[in-house]
Short mmCIF file of C-alpha atoms in Angstrom, two decimals:
data_model
loop_
_atom_site.label_atom_id
_atom_site.label_comp_id
_atom_site.label_asym_id
_atom_site.label_seq_id
_atom_site.Cartn_x
_atom_site.Cartn_y
_atom_site.Cartn_z
CA VAL C 244 32.21 14.45 -0.83
CA ILE C 245 31.21 10.76 -0.79
CA ASP C 246 32.30 10.36 2.85
CA TRP C 247 30.23 13.42 3.80
CA LEU C 248 27.18 12.00 2.02
CA VAL C 249 27.55 8.61 3.74
CA GLU C 250 27.94 10.26 7.15
CA GLN C 251 24.91 12.49 6.52
CA PHE C 252 22.88 9.47 5.49
CA LYS C 253 23.79 7.35 8.52
CA SER C 254 23.06 10.09 11.04
CA ALA C 255 19.74 11.41 9.68
CA HIS C 256 17.87 8.47 8.19
CA GLY C 257 15.54 5.74 9.35
CA VAL C 258 15.08 2.38 7.69
CA ASP C 259 12.03 0.16 8.23
CA LEU C 260 11.85 -3.37 6.83
CA THR C 261 9.05 -5.91 6.83
CA PHE C 262 8.80 -9.46 5.55
CA ASN C 263 5.54 -11.31 5.21
CA PRO C 264 3.74 -8.88 7.57
CA ASP C 265 0.75 -10.01 9.56
CA PHE C 266 -1.93 -7.30 9.62
CA SER C 267 -4.50 -9.45 11.43
CA GLN C 268 -4.40 -7.14 14.48
CA VAL C 269 -5.48 -4.14 12.35
CA GLU C 270 -9.14 -3.22 12.75
CA SER C 271 -11.35 -3.92 9.78
CA ASP C 272 -12.65 -1.19 7.51
CA ALA C 273 -16.05 0.35 8.06
CA GLY C 274 -18.61 -0.62 5.44
CA GLN C 275 -19.20 1.81 2.61
CA VAL C 276 -22.10 2.00 0.16
CA THR C 277 -21.20 2.22 -3.51
CA VAL C 278 -23.52 4.52 -5.38
CA ASN C 279 -21.16 5.57 -8.15
CA GLU C 280 -19.03 2.65 -9.28
CA ARG C 281 -17.05 4.81 -11.68
CA PHE C 282 -14.73 5.84 -8.87
CA ALA C 283 -12.99 3.50 -6.43
CA LEU C 284 -13.82 3.65 -2.76
CA PHE C 285 -11.26 5.27 -0.45
CA PHE C 286 -10.31 3.50 2.75
CA PRO C 287 -7.87 5.15 5.16
CA GLU C 288 -4.59 3.38 5.84
CA LYS C 289 -4.52 1.47 9.17
CA ARG C 290 -1.55 -0.87 8.77
CA PRO C 291 1.37 0.12 11.07
CA PHE C 292 4.20 -0.36 8.55
CA PHE C 293 2.50 1.97 6.05
CA LEU C 294 1.25 4.45 8.67
CA GLU C 295 4.68 5.31 10.11
CA GLY C 296 5.98 8.32 8.25
CA ILE C 297 3.02 8.49 5.83
CA GLU C 298 2.94 12.30 6.25
CA LEU C 299 6.28 12.46 4.42
CA PHE C 300 4.47 11.24 1.25
CA ASN C 301 1.69 13.87 1.46
CA THR C 302 1.05 16.02 -1.60
CA PRO C 303 -1.67 18.62 -2.29
CA GLY C 304 -3.60 16.11 -4.40
CA GLN C 305 -3.32 12.68 -2.84
CA LEU C 306 -1.05 10.73 -5.18
CA VAL C 307 0.11 8.08 -2.73
CA TYR C 308 -2.49 5.49 -1.75
CA THR C 309 -0.73 2.61 -0.01
CA ARG C 310 -3.93 0.54 0.28
CA ARG C 311 -3.29 -0.54 -3.35
CA ILE C 312 -0.55 -2.71 -1.81
CA SER C 313 -2.98 -5.35 -0.65
CA ASN C 314 -0.92 -8.45 0.23
CA PRO C 315 2.74 -7.48 0.68
CA ILE C 316 5.43 -10.14 0.68
CA ALA C 317 8.13 -7.69 1.75
CA GLY C 318 8.65 -3.97 2.10
CA ALA C 319 11.30 -1.38 2.87
CA LYS C 320 11.01 2.28 3.78
CA ILE C 321 13.77 4.86 4.02
CA THR C 322 13.06 8.31 5.50
CA GLY C 323 15.21 11.22 6.57
CA LYS C 324 17.06 14.29 5.39
CA LEU C 325 20.02 14.80 3.15
CA GLY C 326 21.11 18.34 3.88
CA PRO C 327 18.04 20.56 3.39
CA ILE C 328 16.11 17.96 1.38
CA GLY C 329 13.66 15.57 3.03
CA ILE C 330 13.67 12.08 1.52
CA ALA C 331 11.04 9.36 1.75
CA HIS C 332 11.13 6.11 -0.26
CA LEU C 333 8.88 3.07 -0.02
CA THR C 334 9.33 -0.19 -1.88
CA ALA C 335 6.97 -3.16 -1.55
CA LEU C 336 6.55 -6.47 -3.30
CA ASP C 337 2.90 -7.43 -3.47
CA GLN C 338 1.51 -10.87 -4.31
CA ASN C 339 -1.68 -11.89 -6.10
CA VAL C 340 -2.35 -8.33 -7.32
CA ASP C 341 -5.92 -7.61 -8.38
CA GLY C 342 -6.76 -11.31 -8.16
CA THR C 343 -4.51 -12.08 -11.15
CA ASN C 344 -2.07 -14.44 -9.36
CA SER C 345 0.69 -12.02 -10.38
CA ASP C 346 3.21 -10.21 -8.22
CA ALA C 347 3.83 -6.47 -8.48
CA LEU C 348 6.58 -4.15 -7.34
CA PHE C 349 5.59 -0.76 -5.90
CA ASN C 350 8.09 2.12 -5.59
CA ILE C 351 7.22 5.52 -4.16
CA THR C 352 9.76 8.29 -3.75
CA ARG C 353 9.25 11.84 -2.48
CA LEU C 354 11.76 14.66 -2.17
CA ARG C 355 10.77 17.83 -0.36
CA GLN C 356 12.60 21.02 0.55
CA ASP C 357 11.23 23.63 2.93
CA PHE C 358 12.05 27.27 2.33
CA GLY C 359 10.95 30.50 3.92
CA ALA C 360 8.79 30.32 7.04
CA ASN C 361 6.18 27.77 5.91
CA SER C 362 6.82 27.24 2.19
CA ALA C 363 7.90 24.00 0.51
CA ILE C 364 8.62 22.49 -2.87
CA GLY C 365 8.53 18.80 -3.66
CA VAL C 366 8.77 16.04 -6.27
CA THR C 367 6.98 12.69 -6.12
CA TYR C 368 7.52 9.61 -8.30
CA THR C 369 5.38 6.47 -8.06
CA ASP C 370 5.87 3.27 -10.01
CA ARG C 371 3.83 0.08 -10.03
CA GLU C 372 4.96 -2.84 -12.21
CA ARG C 373 3.01 -6.11 -12.51
CA PHE C 374 5.31 -8.94 -13.61
CA SER C 375 3.06 -11.43 -15.40
CA ASP C 376 1.71 -9.13 -18.10
CA ASP C 377 4.21 -6.24 -18.16
CA LEU C 378 1.66 -3.74 -16.90
CA TYR C 379 3.10 -0.58 -15.40
CA ASN C 380 1.71 2.67 -14.08
CA ARG C 381 4.02 5.60 -13.33
CA VAL C 382 3.30 9.08 -12.02
CA LEU C 383 5.72 11.99 -11.74
CA SER C 384 4.58 15.08 -9.88
CA ALA C 385 5.95 18.44 -8.76
CA ASP C 386 4.23 20.57 -6.14
CA MET C 387 4.75 23.81 -4.30
CA ARG C 388 3.23 25.68 -1.38
CA LEU C 389 4.24 29.34 -1.18
CA VAL C 390 3.18 31.26 1.94
CA PHE C 391 3.38 35.03 1.86
CA ALA C 392 2.43 37.80 4.30
CA LYS C 393 2.07 35.05 6.97
CA LEU C 394 -1.59 34.72 5.99
CA TYR C 395 -1.96 33.88 2.28
CA PHE C 396 -0.68 30.92 0.33
CA LEU C 397 -0.45 29.65 -3.22
CA GLN C 398 -0.49 25.88 -3.67
CA THR C 399 0.13 24.14 -7.00
CA GLN C 400 0.70 20.63 -8.23
CA PHE C 401 1.52 19.32 -11.70
CA ALA C 402 1.50 15.59 -12.48
CA SER C 403 1.95 13.36 -15.48
CA SER C 404 1.21 9.66 -15.69
CA SER C 405 2.17 6.82 -17.99
CA ARG C 406 0.48 3.44 -18.26
CA ILE C 407 1.11 0.56 -20.59
CA ILE C 408 0.10 -3.06 -21.09
CA ARG C 409 2.71 -4.43 -23.49
CA HIS C 410 1.06 -7.69 -24.50
CA LEU C 411 -2.10 -5.83 -25.57
CA GLY C 412 -0.24 -3.01 -27.27
CA VAL C 413 -2.03 -0.40 -25.18
CA GLY C 414 -0.06 2.67 -24.20
CA PRO C 415 2.26 5.28 -25.69
#
């Protein structure tokens, strides 16, 4: 069984690595006006390392926003299929997160299985840990798209998040 899993992994997966990437060739973001400062502005991803295979992380409600990784030191991405299950995993080490002079580790994993003609079910897990003050933010989500009669569909997503700042005693 292990030999079969290793052979399946080698033949159907891609691995992308980056170290101290230079995104200077990426075009700058268009200016946006902030009217409601309660919600953060959304800027589309333009950096090549994060753009390749980004569709594998798509969910009905956008849970994955790679622009939060602002100054990556290093990153790794694994994509592919293991039997009928699509796998996508992204890990990045970010420096000077939120202007705090602290590094953070981002992990994003998505598993998805297609079934029927156009239906799919998936699970997404995101984890962001900041090292200097033990802050973490984790989200676990399950989603489904069920297509029936070739015309109608039902789409659902359930998510739960957990956040804690240990030195302040905030959290569960």
